[in-house]
Amino acid sequence: MNLYATVISGLEDIAEDEIARIVPEAAIVRRQRGRLYLDGGADLSRMLGLRSTMNIYAHVAERDHIPTDADGLDYIERWFAEIDLDEAIELHRAAHGWSGRDAPTFRVTAERFGRHAYQSPQIAAAAGAGIIDRYGWKASMKQYDVDVQVQVRDEHAEVSVRLSPESMGRRGRVAHGPASLNATIGYAMCIMAQPQAGEVFVDPMCGAGTVLLERAAFDTPAALVGGDRHAPALEWARANFTAAEIDAGLVHWDAARLPLGDATVDKLVCNMPWGRRIGSHRVNTALYRRFMDEVARVLKPSGRAVLLTLERRLMAGIVARHTELYIARTRAVAVGGLEPAIHIVRVRAR
Ligand SMILES: C[S@@+](CC[C@H](N)C(=O)[O-])C[C@H]1O[C@@H](n2cnc3c(N)ncnc32)[C@H](O)[C@@H]1O
């Protein structure tokens, strides 16, 4: 069965590297923005352990020439009544089971791009009717075992079954903040920081601690320290570290005045306030300037800061004027309709 993985757009190469390491038998046969298609050789249990991917799907069927006029819905229903879901369902059952039932409950979710005489919920309803016709399974939007997805793009449609649990992006956390980071981005930021055993790894605005949770999952142990100015965030982080059984220091501090010695930090990795849910552009203008001075002070000469922000111009301007720092790389990522960037910032050779 062919599988595909969905990935945050902009992180596809990091996912490809991880797939090559963890699932080396799987060949990537097609690449799309935010999607990597794999041939049939991929081992599902190892695929489900990937940290860079959002979801894993069984790629069940695709078809061209879907009518875009009102006939399209009947066509989709008839097509779904013919689609063989058995192999995908067997993979799903082997990975997750269905609480003792013989037949799964299911839902269909639909996405649509282009001009059609029908909407996504109608596509989902037509597809669901086709599945009930063929298999007689019970549909339930809330309590479903199996999530069938259909994507209609102009006259082309693809059908898949989600094989991963729903929230890979929220993994590892029992407590979340209002701006908690997608865990797969946290993983990518740790990769961009080039994890080394024994390093001092600091998230100076750690929120619920996602970046530190991700760093703790590498097999190169580090001294982990997180801090935040917002006391409840430290409670969320503490709850997450306790649940994940990780050992990380947590300090109530202002990232603009870090209580850390000069040149003591190897990696400083942080999802900064974007000025939307947290802070504002005015607050950020002052904070970022003072914070980047602290980055220059606490980083070892060999160190690196990996900083995610939507304030790309502000960051670029501050670092361009900074005498001690430079941006070694900028990587744009797509998050919730926004395009923040991950910056690798390094210290200039003195
Ligand atoms: C985008 S959130 C980080 C979210 C975090 N990565 C997570 O997954 O939960 C930014 C964090 O910066 C903190 N923050 C804002 N200004 C700060 C400052 N001056 N010093 C320390 N923390 C600050 C906020 O309280 C917030 O928790």
GROMACS .gro file of C-alpha atoms and ligand atoms in nm:
model
  377
    1MET     CA    1   0.000   0.000   0.000
    2ASN     CA    2   0.143   0.339  -0.092
    3LEU     CA    3   0.160   0.592   0.187
    4TYR     CA    4   0.210   0.964   0.201
    5ALA     CA    5   0.319   1.195   0.478
    6THR     CA    6   0.201   1.550   0.528
    7VAL     CA    7   0.462   1.800   0.642
    8ILE     CA    8   0.458   2.169   0.736
    9SER     CA    9   0.540   2.349   0.408
   10GLY     CA   10   0.903   2.457   0.416
   11LEU     CA   11   1.018   2.155   0.618
   12GLU     CA   12   0.995   1.892   0.343
   13ASP     CA   13   1.374   1.839   0.318
   14ILE     CA   14   1.400   1.784   0.695
   15ALA     CA   15   1.124   1.522   0.669
   16GLU     CA   16   1.299   1.358   0.374
   17ASP     CA   17   1.620   1.330   0.576
   18GLU     CA   18   1.436   1.179   0.870
   19ILE     CA   19   1.251   0.930   0.647
   20ALA     CA   20   1.587   0.827   0.491
   21ARG     CA   21   1.723   0.761   0.842
   22ILE     CA   22   1.421   0.599   1.011
   23VAL     CA   23   1.250   0.425   0.717
   24PRO     CA   24   1.538   0.372   0.471
   25GLU     CA   25   1.346   0.109   0.272
   26ALA     CA   26   1.082   0.364   0.170
   27ALA     CA   27   1.143   0.542  -0.158
   28ILE     CA   28   0.994   0.887  -0.202
   29VAL     CA   29   0.820   0.868  -0.539
   30ARG     CA   30   0.652   1.209  -0.555
   31ARG     CA   31   0.700   1.542  -0.381
   32GLN     CA   32   0.437   1.812  -0.345
   33ARG     CA   33   0.432   2.121  -0.130
   34GLY     CA   34   0.359   1.981   0.216
   35ARG     CA   35   0.335   1.617   0.098
   36LEU     CA   36   0.579   1.332   0.040
   37TYR     CA   37   0.449   1.019  -0.139
   38LEU     CA   38   0.622   0.691  -0.057
   39ASP     CA   39   0.620   0.360  -0.239
   40GLY     CA   40   0.474   0.045  -0.085
   41GLY     CA   41   0.786  -0.059   0.110
   42ALA     CA   42   0.746   0.173   0.407
   43ASP     CA   43   0.706   0.013   0.750
   44LEU     CA   44   0.403   0.179   0.911
   45SER     CA   45   0.508   0.143   1.273
   46ARG     CA   46   0.835   0.323   1.201
   47MET     CA   47   0.654   0.582   0.988
   48LEU     CA   48   0.426   0.655   1.284
   49GLY     CA   49   0.736   0.724   1.494
   50LEU     CA   50   0.857   1.005   1.265
   51ARG     CA   51   0.890   1.342   1.438
   52SER     CA   52   0.901   1.569   1.133
   53THR     CA   53   0.570   1.468   0.976
   54MET     CA   54   0.221   1.583   1.065
   55ASN     CA   55   0.019   1.283   0.950
   56ILE     CA   56   0.062   0.956   0.763
   57TYR     CA   57  -0.201   0.846   0.512
   58ALA     CA   58  -0.271   0.537   0.306
   59HIS     CA   59  -0.306   0.658  -0.051
   60VAL     CA   60  -0.611   0.460  -0.166
   61ALA     CA   61  -0.731   0.589  -0.503
   62GLU     CA   62  -0.720   0.878  -0.744
   63ARG     CA   63  -0.923   0.967  -1.047
   64ASP     CA   64  -0.938   1.228  -1.322
   65HIS     CA   65  -1.244   1.368  -1.501
   66ILE     CA   66  -1.460   1.425  -1.194
   67PRO     CA   67  -1.757   1.631  -1.323
   68THR     CA   68  -1.740   1.984  -1.187
   69ASP     CA   69  -2.112   2.045  -1.250
   70ALA     CA   70  -2.400   1.922  -1.035
   71ASP     CA   71  -2.353   1.562  -1.166
   72GLY     CA   72  -2.027   1.548  -0.971
   73LEU     CA   73  -2.192   1.443  -0.645
   74ASP     CA   74  -2.370   1.139  -0.793
   75TYR     CA   75  -2.048   1.051  -0.970
   76ILE     CA   76  -1.851   1.068  -0.641
   77GLU     CA   77  -2.108   0.854  -0.458
   78ARG     CA   78  -2.095   0.586  -0.728
   79TRP     CA   79  -1.715   0.599  -0.738
   80PHE     CA   80  -1.688   0.558  -0.359
   81ALA     CA   81  -1.921   0.258  -0.371
   82GLU     CA   82  -1.652   0.092  -0.587
   83ILE     CA   83  -1.342   0.195  -0.389
   84ASP     CA   84  -1.169  -0.091  -0.211
   85LEU     CA   85  -1.069   0.034   0.135
   86ASP     CA   86  -0.983  -0.313   0.271
   87GLU     CA   87  -0.604  -0.289   0.263
   88ALA     CA   88  -0.594   0.058   0.418
   89ILE     CA   89  -0.843  -0.047   0.684
   90GLU     CA   90  -0.638  -0.354   0.769
   91LEU     CA   91  -0.329  -0.136   0.817
   92HIS     CA   92  -0.534   0.096   1.037
   93ARG     CA   93  -0.674  -0.189   1.244
   94ALA     CA   94  -0.328  -0.340   1.292
   95ALA     CA   95  -0.193  -0.004   1.413
   96HIS     CA   96  -0.483   0.111   1.632
   97GLY     CA   97  -0.757  -0.154   1.676
   98TRP     CA   98  -1.124  -0.049   1.707
   99SER     CA   99  -1.215  -0.107   2.066
  100GLY     CA  100  -1.328  -0.466   1.999
  101ARG     CA  101  -1.571  -0.395   1.715
  102ASP     CA  102  -1.564  -0.591   1.388
  103ALA     CA  103  -1.654  -0.301   1.164
  104PRO     CA  104  -1.515   0.047   1.208
  105THR     CA  105  -1.712   0.366   1.240
  106PHE     CA  106  -1.591   0.630   0.996
  107ARG     CA  107  -1.609   0.990   0.888
  108VAL     CA  108  -1.521   1.153   0.559
  109THR     CA  109  -1.352   1.490   0.541
  110ALA     CA  110  -1.334   1.669   0.207
  111GLU     CA  111  -1.119   1.947   0.069
  112ARG     CA  112  -1.195   2.121  -0.259
  113PHE     CA  113  -0.989   2.350  -0.479
  114GLY     CA  114  -1.116   2.505  -0.802
  115ARG     CA  115  -1.465   2.582  -0.937
  116HIS     CA  116  -1.736   2.326  -0.870
  117ALA     CA  117  -2.114   2.333  -0.853
  118TYR     CA  118  -2.090   2.175  -0.504
  119GLN     CA  119  -1.916   2.239  -0.174
  120SER     CA  120  -1.680   2.029   0.040
  121PRO     CA  121  -1.947   1.909   0.292
  122GLN     CA  122  -2.156   1.780  -0.003
  123ILE     CA  123  -1.853   1.592  -0.136
  124ALA     CA  124  -1.802   1.435   0.208
  125ALA     CA  125  -2.170   1.337   0.228
  126ALA     CA  126  -2.167   1.181  -0.121
  127ALA     CA  127  -1.846   0.990  -0.048
  128GLY     CA  128  -1.987   0.874   0.287
  129ALA     CA  129  -2.304   0.748   0.117
  130GLY     CA  130  -2.089   0.549  -0.127
  131ILE     CA  131  -1.894   0.389   0.160
  132ILE     CA  132  -2.215   0.299   0.346
  133ASP     CA  133  -2.349   0.149   0.026
  134ARG     CA  134  -2.044  -0.074  -0.013
  135TYR     CA  135  -1.949  -0.155   0.346
  136GLY     CA  136  -2.250  -0.069   0.562
  137TRP     CA  137  -2.026   0.102   0.821
  138LYS     CA  138  -2.172   0.355   1.058
  139ALA     CA  139  -2.074   0.717   0.992
  140SER     CA  140  -2.000   0.943   1.287
  141MET     CA  141  -1.836   1.285   1.274
  142LYS     CA  142  -1.733   1.273   1.641
  143GLN     CA  143  -1.676   0.910   1.738
  144TYR     CA  144  -1.508   0.758   1.438
  145ASP     CA  145  -1.237   0.495   1.412
  146VAL     CA  146  -1.135   0.573   1.058
  147ASP     CA  147  -1.091   0.912   0.893
  148VAL     CA  148  -1.133   0.892   0.515
  149GLN     CA  149  -1.014   1.199   0.330
  150VAL     CA  150  -1.105   1.313  -0.019
  151GLN     CA  151  -0.938   1.600  -0.195
  152VAL     CA  152  -1.094   1.734  -0.515
  153ARG     CA  153  -0.877   1.967  -0.718
  154ASP     CA  154  -1.051   2.081  -1.038
  155GLU     CA  155  -1.138   1.750  -1.210
  156HIS     CA  156  -0.891   1.541  -1.013
  157ALA     CA  157  -0.972   1.360  -0.687
  158GLU     CA  158  -0.758   1.168  -0.439
  159VAL     CA  159  -0.880   0.941  -0.159
  160SER     CA  160  -0.680   0.848   0.148
  161VAL     CA  161  -0.720   0.700   0.494
  162ARG     CA  162  -0.541   0.866   0.785
  163LEU     CA  163  -0.323   0.615   0.965
  164SER     CA  164  -0.167   0.846   1.225
  165PRO     CA  165  -0.338   0.968   1.541
  166GLU     CA  166  -0.502   1.306   1.493
  167SER     CA  167  -0.266   1.535   1.674
  168MET     CA  168   0.097   1.461   1.595
  169GLY     CA  169   0.160   1.838   1.607
  170ARG     CA  170   0.044   1.843   1.972
  171ARG     CA  171   0.235   1.534   2.082
  172GLY     CA  172   0.416   1.529   2.410
  173ARG     CA  173   0.209   1.803   2.576
  174VAL     CA  174  -0.053   1.764   2.843
  175ALA     CA  175  -0.074   2.144   2.888
  176HIS     CA  176  -0.085   2.397   2.605
  177GLY     CA  177  -0.043   2.772   2.586
  178PRO     CA  178  -0.232   3.008   2.352
  179ALA     CA  179   0.065   3.018   2.113
  180SER     CA  180   0.201   2.667   2.161
  181LEU     CA  181   0.418   2.551   1.879
  182ASN     CA  182   0.344   2.266   1.641
  183ALA     CA  183   0.577   1.992   1.771
  184THR     CA  184   0.699   1.904   1.420
  185ILE     CA  185   0.831   2.261   1.384
  186GLY     CA  186   0.999   2.224   1.725
  187TYR     CA  187   1.168   1.909   1.597
  188ALA     CA  188   1.284   2.089   1.280
  189MET     CA  189   1.424   2.378   1.486
  190CYS     CA  190   1.623   2.129   1.697
  191ILE     CA  191   1.760   1.970   1.377
  192MET     CA  192   1.858   2.314   1.246
  193ALA     CA  193   2.043   2.372   1.575
  194GLN     CA  194   2.250   2.056   1.502
  195PRO     CA  195   2.209   1.871   1.835
  196GLN     CA  196   2.533   1.762   2.004
  197ALA     CA  197   2.567   1.550   2.318
  198GLY     CA  198   2.649   1.751   2.629
  199GLU     CA  199   2.550   2.091   2.492
  200VAL     CA  200   2.379   2.366   2.689
  201PHE     CA  201   2.042   2.415   2.519
  202VAL     CA  202   1.822   2.706   2.622
  203ASP     CA  203   1.472   2.815   2.520
  204PRO     CA  204   1.451   3.166   2.669
  205MET     CA  205   1.077   3.215   2.592
  206CYS     CA  206   0.970   2.855   2.634
  207GLY     CA  207   0.592   2.886   2.684
  208ALA     CA  208   0.459   2.533   2.740
  209GLY     CA  209   0.804   2.393   2.663
  210THR     CA  210   0.749   2.235   2.319
  211VAL     CA  211   1.102   2.301   2.191
  212LEU     CA  212   1.260   2.151   2.504
  213LEU     CA  213   1.029   1.847   2.485
  214GLU     CA  214   1.143   1.793   2.127
  215ARG     CA  215   1.511   1.840   2.214
  216ALA     CA  216   1.478   1.587   2.499
  217ALA     CA  217   1.366   1.319   2.250
  218PHE     CA  218   1.704   1.319   2.070
  219ASP     CA  219   1.957   1.054   2.169
  220THR     CA  220   2.220   1.324   2.227
  221PRO     CA  221   2.151   1.435   2.585
  222ALA     CA  222   2.184   1.805   2.665
  223ALA     CA  223   2.158   2.033   2.965
  224LEU     CA  224   1.809   2.177   2.905
  225VAL     CA  225   1.697   2.512   3.042
  226GLY     CA  226   1.375   2.701   2.975
  227GLY     CA  227   1.250   3.036   3.092
  228ASP     CA  228   0.950   3.261   3.047
  229ARG     CA  229   0.826   3.590   3.189
  230HIS     CA  230   0.470   3.463   3.215
  231ALA     CA  231   0.443   3.251   3.535
  232PRO     CA  232   0.153   3.028   3.412
  233ALA     CA  233   0.364   2.929   3.110
  234LEU     CA  234   0.621   2.784   3.347
  235GLU     CA  235   0.345   2.578   3.512
  236TRP     CA  236   0.238   2.440   3.172
  237ALA     CA  237   0.599   2.359   3.090
  238ARG     CA  238   0.648   2.193   3.429
  239ALA     CA  239   0.337   1.979   3.377
  240ASN     CA  240   0.463   1.876   3.032
  241PHE     CA  241   0.812   1.791   3.156
  242THR     CA  242   0.672   1.588   3.447
  243ALA     CA  243   0.438   1.396   3.213
  244ALA     CA  244   0.722   1.329   2.967
  245GLU     CA  245   0.965   1.250   3.253
  246ILE     CA  246   1.225   1.492   3.130
  247ASP     CA  247   1.471   1.680   3.338
  248ALA     CA  248   1.492   2.047   3.242
  249GLY     CA  249   1.557   2.358   3.448
  250LEU     CA  250   1.280   2.620   3.446
  251VAL     CA  251   1.340   2.981   3.544
  252HIS     CA  252   1.107   3.280   3.571
  253TRP     CA  253   1.300   3.545   3.379
  254ASP     CA  254   1.292   3.828   3.132
  255ALA     CA  255   1.456   3.721   2.805
  256ALA     CA  256   1.580   4.078   2.765
  257ARG     CA  257   1.792   4.033   3.082
  258LEU     CA  258   1.896   3.670   3.099
  259PRO     CA  259   2.059   3.558   3.425
  260LEU     CA  260   2.316   3.359   3.227
  261GLY     CA  261   2.692   3.412   3.203
  262ASP     CA  262   2.869   3.545   2.893
  263ALA     CA  263   2.946   3.280   2.627
  264THR     CA  264   2.784   2.993   2.823
  265VAL     CA  265   2.514   2.867   2.582
  266ASP     CA  266   2.567   2.633   2.286
  267LYS     CA  267   2.215   2.645   2.143
  268LEU     CA  268   1.945   2.898   2.196
  269VAL     CA  269   1.625   2.780   2.028
  270CYS     CA  270   1.304   2.974   2.060
  271ASN     CA  271   0.961   3.047   1.917
  272MET     CA  272   0.949   3.420   1.981
  273PRO     CA  273   0.634   3.631   2.034
  274TRP     CA  274   0.487   3.706   1.689
  275GLY     CA  275   0.298   4.017   1.800
  276ARG     CA  276  -0.040   3.855   1.737
  277ARG     CA  277  -0.159   3.621   2.011
  278ILE     CA  278   0.132   3.732   2.228
  279GLY     CA  279   0.279   4.084   2.241
  280SER     CA  280   0.246   4.349   1.971
  281HIS     CA  281   0.477   4.493   1.709
  282ARG     CA  282   0.553   4.787   1.939
  283VAL     CA  283   0.641   4.559   2.233
  284ASN     CA  284   0.842   4.334   2.001
  285THR     CA  285   1.045   4.624   1.861
  286ALA     CA  286   1.185   4.694   2.206
  287LEU     CA  287   1.204   4.329   2.317
  288TYR     CA  288   1.373   4.194   2.004
  289ARG     CA  289   1.649   4.458   2.016
  290ARG     CA  290   1.735   4.387   2.378
  291PHE     CA  291   1.692   4.013   2.335
  292MET     CA  292   1.931   3.998   2.039
  293ASP     CA  293   2.193   4.178   2.252
  294GLU     CA  294   2.148   3.899   2.506
  295VAL     CA  295   2.179   3.636   2.231
  296ALA     CA  296   2.514   3.790   2.129
  297ARG     CA  297   2.628   3.797   2.492
  298VAL     CA  298   2.530   3.446   2.611
  299LEU     CA  299   2.607   3.242   2.297
  300LYS     CA  300   2.943   3.070   2.278
  301PRO     CA  301   3.144   3.173   1.968
  302SER     CA  302   3.062   2.832   1.817
  303GLY     CA  303   2.697   2.852   1.922
  304ARG     CA  304   2.381   2.903   1.723
  305ALA     CA  305   2.046   3.056   1.784
  306VAL     CA  306   1.746   2.916   1.599
  307LEU     CA  307   1.464   3.165   1.618
  308LEU     CA  308   1.112   3.140   1.477
  309THR     CA  309   0.914   3.457   1.423
  310LEU     CA  310   0.658   3.623   1.202
  311GLU     CA  311   0.845   3.953   1.259
  312ARG     CA  312   1.082   3.878   0.974
  313ARG     CA  313   1.162   4.237   0.881
  314LEU     CA  314   1.219   4.337   1.240
  315MET     CA  315   1.453   4.043   1.296
  316ALA     CA  316   1.644   4.099   0.969
  317GLY     CA  317   1.684   4.472   1.044
  318ILE     CA  318   1.807   4.422   1.401
  319VAL     CA  319   2.057   4.153   1.306
  320ALA     CA  320   2.179   4.348   0.999
  321ARG     CA  321   2.267   4.643   1.227
  322HIS     CA  322   2.417   4.420   1.498
  323THR     CA  323   2.795   4.424   1.509
  324GLU     CA  324   2.830   4.075   1.661
  325LEU     CA  325   2.556   3.868   1.493
  326TYR     CA  326   2.463   3.755   1.145
  327ILE     CA  327   2.183   3.546   0.992
  328ALA     CA  328   2.333   3.228   0.848
  329ARG     CA  329   2.005   3.099   0.707
  330THR     CA  330   1.637   3.187   0.686
  331ARG     CA  331   1.375   2.921   0.622
  332ALA     CA  332   1.013   3.021   0.562
  333VAL     CA  333   0.743   2.787   0.692
  334ALA     CA  334   0.366   2.793   0.642
  335VAL     CA  335   0.169   2.797   0.968
  336GLY     CA  336  -0.206   2.857   0.981
  337GLY     CA  337  -0.212   3.079   0.672
  338LEU     CA  338   0.089   3.281   0.792
  339GLU     CA  339   0.448   3.260   0.675
  340PRO     CA  340   0.687   3.304   0.966
  341ALA     CA  341   1.053   3.211   0.926
  342ILE     CA  342   1.309   3.016   1.121
  343HIS     CA  343   1.637   3.208   1.139
  344ILE     CA  344   1.974   3.058   1.220
  345VAL     CA  345   2.169   3.337   1.390
  346ARG     CA  346   2.539   3.305   1.460
  347VAL     CA  347   2.811   3.506   1.628
  348ARG     CA  348   3.063   3.684   1.405
  349ALA     CA  349   3.423   3.573   1.444
  350ARG     CA  350   3.604   3.832   1.656
  351LIG     C1  351   0.521   3.219   2.092
  351LIG     S1  352   0.520   3.189   2.263
  351LIG     C2  353   0.620   3.045   2.280
  351LIG     C3  354   0.537   2.922   2.272
  351LIG     C4  355   0.614   2.795   2.304
  351LIG     N1  356   0.714   2.765   2.204
  351LIG     C5  357   0.516   2.680   2.318
  351LIG     O1  358   0.520   2.586   2.239
  351LIG     O2  359   0.429   2.684   2.408
  351LIG     C6  360   0.626   3.315   2.324
  351LIG     C7  361   0.650   3.311   2.472
  351LIG     O3  362   0.737   3.421   2.505
  351LIG     C8  363   0.706   3.465   2.635
  351LIG     N2  364   0.762   3.598   2.650
  351LIG     C9  365   0.723   3.714   2.591
  351LIG     N3  366   0.805   3.815   2.630
  351LIG    C10  367   0.899   3.760   2.712
  351LIG    C11  368   1.011   3.812   2.781
  351LIG     N4  369   1.044   3.941   2.776
  351LIG     N5  370   1.084   3.725   2.854
  351LIG    C12  371   1.052   3.594   2.864
  351LIG     N6  372   0.946   3.540   2.801
  351LIG    C13  373   0.871   3.623   2.725
  351LIG    C14  374   0.554   3.457   2.639
  351LIG     O4  375   0.507   3.452   2.773
  351LIG    C15  376   0.528   3.327   2.561
  351LIG     O5  377   0.518   3.217   2.648
   0.00000   0.00000   0.00000
